[in-house]
Tab-separated table of C-alpha atoms in Angstrom:
chain	number	residue	atom	x	y	z
A	1	MET	CA	0.000	0.000	0.000
A	2	ARG	CA	1.227	3.485	-0.748
A	3	LYS	CA	0.008	7.030	-0.646
A	4	ILE	CA	1.346	10.080	-2.423
A	5	ILE	CA	0.428	13.591	-1.354
A	6	ILE	CA	1.327	16.120	-4.017
A	7	LYS	CA	1.547	19.828	-3.282
A	8	TYR	CA	3.277	21.436	-6.221
A	9	ARG	CA	2.509	25.118	-6.207
A	10	GLU	CA	5.137	27.567	-5.045
A	11	ARG	CA	7.493	27.482	-8.022
A	12	LYS	CA	4.626	27.713	-10.516
A	13	GLU	CA	3.372	30.787	-8.695
A	14	LYS	CA	6.832	32.377	-8.906
A	15	ILE	CA	7.011	31.638	-12.648
A	16	ALA	CA	3.596	33.230	-13.207
A	17	ALA	CA	4.640	36.292	-11.189
A	18	TYR	CA	7.851	36.819	-13.172
A	19	GLU	CA	6.005	36.327	-16.472
A	20	ALA	CA	3.431	38.940	-15.448
A	21	LEU	CA	6.185	41.336	-14.373
A	22	LEU	CA	7.963	41.002	-17.720
A	23	LYS	CA	4.760	41.925	-19.535
A	24	ARG	CA	4.398	45.074	-17.421
A	25	LEU	CA	7.974	46.306	-17.840
A	26	PRO	CA	8.512	48.852	-20.644
A	27	VAL	CA	10.709	47.782	-23.563
A	28	GLY	CA	14.362	48.280	-22.688
A	29	HIS	CA	13.762	48.620	-18.935
A	30	GLU	CA	16.956	48.219	-16.896
A	31	LYS	CA	15.424	45.424	-14.775
A	32	THR	CA	14.265	43.282	-17.719
A	33	GLY	CA	17.466	41.240	-17.836
A	34	THR	CA	17.371	40.506	-14.112
A	35	VAL	CA	13.707	39.459	-14.176
A	36	LEU	CA	14.282	37.257	-17.232
A	37	GLU	CA	17.238	35.610	-15.510
A	38	MET	CA	15.123	34.824	-12.434
A	39	LEU	CA	12.306	33.519	-14.639
A	40	ASN	CA	14.672	31.122	-16.424
A	41	TYR	CA	16.078	30.001	-13.053
A	42	GLU	CA	12.599	29.172	-11.734
A	43	ARG	CA	11.634	27.397	-14.979
A	44	ALA	CA	14.757	25.244	-14.743
A	45	GLY	CA	13.961	24.443	-11.117
A	46	ALA	CA	10.416	23.472	-12.015
A	47	GLY	CA	11.766	21.256	-14.799
A	48	GLY	CA	14.014	19.439	-12.328
A	49	GLU	CA	11.175	18.880	-9.887
A	50	GLU	CA	8.903	17.629	-12.673
A	51	ARG	CA	11.622	15.177	-13.728
A	52	VAL	CA	11.687	13.709	-10.211
A	53	ASP	CA	7.870	13.736	-10.075
A	54	GLU	CA	7.789	11.681	-13.281
A	55	LEU	CA	10.115	9.042	-11.843
A	56	LEU	CA	8.203	8.844	-8.564
A	57	SER	CA	4.976	8.256	-10.476
A	58	TYR	CA	6.391	4.835	-11.434
A	59	PHE	CA	7.665	4.117	-7.929
A	60	GLU	CA	5.949	0.973	-6.588
A	61	PRO	CA	7.942	-0.314	-3.578
A	62	ASN	CA	6.827	-3.076	-1.233
A	63	TYR	CA	6.557	-0.647	1.666
A	64	PRO	CA	4.106	2.213	2.397
A	65	PHE	CA	5.305	5.756	1.877
A	66	VAL	CA	4.151	9.347	1.539
A	67	VAL	CA	5.573	11.953	-0.827
A	68	ILE	CA	5.108	15.680	-0.260
A	69	GLN	CA	6.367	18.043	-2.932
A	70	ASP	CA	7.155	21.746	-2.611
A	71	LEU	CA	6.475	22.154	1.106
A	72	SER	CA	6.873	25.586	2.701
A	73	LEU	CA	7.408	25.421	6.462
A	74	PRO	CA	6.335	28.113	8.953
A	75	ASP	CA	9.917	29.410	9.256
A	76	ARG	CA	9.802	30.323	5.540
A	77	SER	CA	12.023	27.448	4.440
A	78	GLN	CA	10.973	25.561	1.317
A	79	ILE	CA	11.651	21.849	0.740
A	80	ASP	CA	11.483	20.450	-2.797
A	81	THR	CA	10.413	16.900	-1.936
A	82	ILE	CA	9.913	14.859	1.222
A	83	ILE	CA	9.593	11.077	1.244
A	84	ILE	CA	8.292	9.569	4.483
A	85	THR	CA	8.475	5.861	5.239
A	86	GLN	CA	7.855	3.952	8.438
A	87	ASP	CA	11.490	4.242	9.510
A	88	ARG	CA	12.736	7.608	8.163
A	89	LEU	CA	12.030	10.964	6.561
A	90	LEU	CA	14.095	11.759	3.464
A	91	ILE	CA	14.560	15.359	2.312
A	92	LEU	CA	15.401	15.854	-1.372
A	93	GLU	CA	17.001	19.074	-2.632
A	94	ILE	CA	16.507	19.004	-6.416
A	95	LYS	CA	18.728	20.905	-8.863
A	96	ASN	CA	18.494	21.367	-12.625
A	97	MET	CA	21.554	23.370	-13.660
A	98	GLY	CA	23.843	23.335	-16.668
A	99	GLY	CA	27.494	24.213	-17.007
A	100	LYS	CA	30.354	23.103	-14.801
A	101	LEU	CA	29.273	22.793	-11.173
A	102	ARG	CA	31.580	22.762	-8.196
A	103	LEU	CA	30.916	22.889	-4.475
A	104	GLN	CA	33.129	25.305	-2.581
A	105	THR	CA	33.647	25.632	1.166
A	106	ASN	CA	34.610	28.605	3.349
A	107	PRO	CA	32.143	29.976	2.385
A	108	SER	CA	29.881	27.119	1.287
A	109	VAL	CA	28.547	27.948	-2.194
A	110	LEU	CA	27.771	26.219	-5.470
A	111	HIS	CA	29.992	27.601	-8.226
A	112	GLN	CA	28.541	27.439	-11.757
A	113	THR	CA	30.662	28.089	-14.857
A	114	TYR	CA	29.017	28.324	-18.285
A	115	GLN	CA	30.689	27.335	-21.564
A	116	ASN	CA	31.112	31.018	-22.435
A	117	GLY	CA	33.097	31.524	-19.231
A	118	ASN	CA	30.414	33.371	-17.280
A	119	GLN	CA	30.218	32.407	-13.624
A	120	ARG	CA	27.506	32.449	-10.976
A	121	TYR	CA	27.341	31.506	-7.329
A	122	PHE	CA	24.393	29.922	-5.517
A	123	LYS	CA	23.604	28.604	-2.068
A	124	SER	CA	25.173	25.191	-1.515
A	125	PRO	CA	22.447	22.552	-2.052
A	126	VAL	CA	24.141	20.415	0.608
A	127	VAL	CA	23.855	23.249	3.134
A	128	GLN	CA	20.246	23.875	2.048
A	129	ALA	CA	19.356	20.229	2.627
A	130	GLU	CA	21.130	20.027	5.974
A	131	THR	CA	19.487	23.241	7.165
A	132	ALA	CA	16.098	21.818	6.210
A	133	LYS	CA	17.000	18.665	8.135
A	134	ILE	CA	17.680	20.606	11.345
A	135	LYS	CA	14.401	22.486	11.029
A	136	MET	CA	12.459	19.300	10.248
A	137	GLU	CA	13.927	17.522	13.263
A	138	LYS	CA	12.692	20.351	15.487
A	139	ILE	CA	9.231	20.192	13.932
A	140	LEU	CA	9.012	16.415	14.371
A	141	GLY	CA	10.017	16.762	18.008
A	142	LYS	CA	7.356	19.401	18.640
A	143	ILE	CA	4.558	17.293	17.161
A	144	GLY	CA	5.693	14.107	18.891
A	145	TYR	CA	7.333	12.039	16.165
A	146	ILE	CA	10.694	10.325	16.675
A	147	LEU	CA	11.931	9.695	13.147
A	148	PRO	CA	15.460	9.898	11.685
A	149	VAL	CA	15.849	12.569	8.997
A	150	GLN	CA	18.147	11.992	6.017
A	151	THR	CA	19.043	14.245	3.071
A	152	ALA	CA	20.066	13.882	-0.554
A	153	VAL	CA	20.801	16.336	-3.344
A	154	ILE	CA	19.206	15.239	-6.627
A	155	MET	CA	20.530	16.364	-10.013
A	156	ALA	CA	17.820	16.185	-12.665
A	157	TYR	CA	19.943	14.781	-15.514
A	158	PRO	CA	23.145	12.700	-15.910
A	159	SER	CA	24.930	15.570	-17.682
A	160	GLN	CA	24.725	17.639	-14.494
A	161	PHE	CA	27.765	16.694	-12.443
A	162	ILE	CA	28.924	18.397	-9.244
A	163	GLU	CA	32.612	18.374	-8.405
A	164	ASN	CA	34.097	18.445	-4.903
A	165	VAL	CA	31.127	16.862	-3.112
A	166	PRO	CA	31.847	16.431	0.632
A	167	PRO	CA	32.329	12.762	1.605
A	168	ASP	CA	29.461	12.908	4.111
A	169	ALA	CA	26.970	14.294	1.570
A	170	THR	CA	24.671	12.262	-0.694
A	171	VAL	CA	24.279	13.406	-4.313
A	172	TRP	CA	22.261	11.322	-6.783
A	173	ILE	CA	21.137	11.687	-10.377
A	174	ALA	CA	17.333	11.520	-10.632
A	175	ASP	CA	17.443	8.050	-12.232
A	176	GLU	CA	19.675	6.876	-9.397
A	177	LEU	CA	17.127	8.131	-6.868
A	178	PHE	CA	14.595	5.707	-8.343
A	179	PHE	CA	17.103	2.855	-8.014
A	180	GLN	CA	18.159	3.794	-4.480
A	181	LEU	CA	14.587	4.000	-3.237
A	182	HIS	CA	13.744	0.601	-4.693
A	183	ARG	CA	16.692	-1.069	-3.020
A	184	MET	CA	16.088	0.679	0.300
A	185	GLU	CA	15.327	-1.719	3.125
A	186	ILE	CA	12.952	-0.595	5.835
A	187	GLY	CA	14.416	-1.011	9.316
A	188	LYS	CA	12.552	-0.864	12.590
A	189	GLN	CA	9.050	0.404	11.896
A	190	LEU	CA	8.755	3.552	13.991
A	191	LEU	CA	5.381	4.503	12.477
A	192	THR	CA	2.256	2.540	11.695
A	193	GLU	CA	0.690	3.142	8.282
A	194	GLU	CA	-1.946	5.282	9.957
A	195	GLN	CA	0.729	7.381	11.700
A	196	LEU	CA	2.663	7.650	8.430
A	197	HIS	CA	-0.287	9.160	6.606
A	198	ALA	CA	-1.252	11.288	9.610
A	199	LEU	CA	2.265	12.791	9.689
A	200	GLY	CA	2.066	13.656	6.002
A	201	ALA	CA	-1.292	15.333	6.491
A	202	GLN	CA	-0.034	17.221	9.543
A	203	LEU	CA	2.995	18.593	7.689
A	204	LEU	CA	0.694	19.851	4.946
A	205	THR	CA	-1.388	21.764	7.486
A	206	MET	CA	1.778	23.671	8.485
A	207	ASP	CA	2.304	24.926	4.939
């Protein structure tokens, strides 16, 4: 038995907002380039999440689970995808980015280099996932659930490779996520199926 809860809204709302803003800006406005850049960033992010959604739609394990997508927590942190089983909660930070990608520390950032040599810096997806883990652990404690929280960074396509990944971090390609979930063995069942679904519903009420 399985149950999937899908809440896929926030990024689509951002895309619609940027598209509307572009239509309102006069031709040649100084902010047009910045808005277009943010629009393309959100579209790429949505594409990565949809890629993972597609794979999860074929996911038929022999254990019950709940999937929540695009969850915004009360502390204003957003989590791309959560997978809850009877023995763990898995946070997925999904990325869909081209170019050469490299994780850098001190400070922790994701360095992106395009083929034309242009460079950009983003928040480290590993740090994003681990921060979400800390916040989720606090939330679970407050609502009375004792459940280990794990994290993984998911790259949407095989061509997207991150260099210099810390040894204690988990980074998978989307297709590998499907494989890893199927081979995952459920340990001690900390939740009944009823509690599993109740937890998923309770997290959605916090959105």
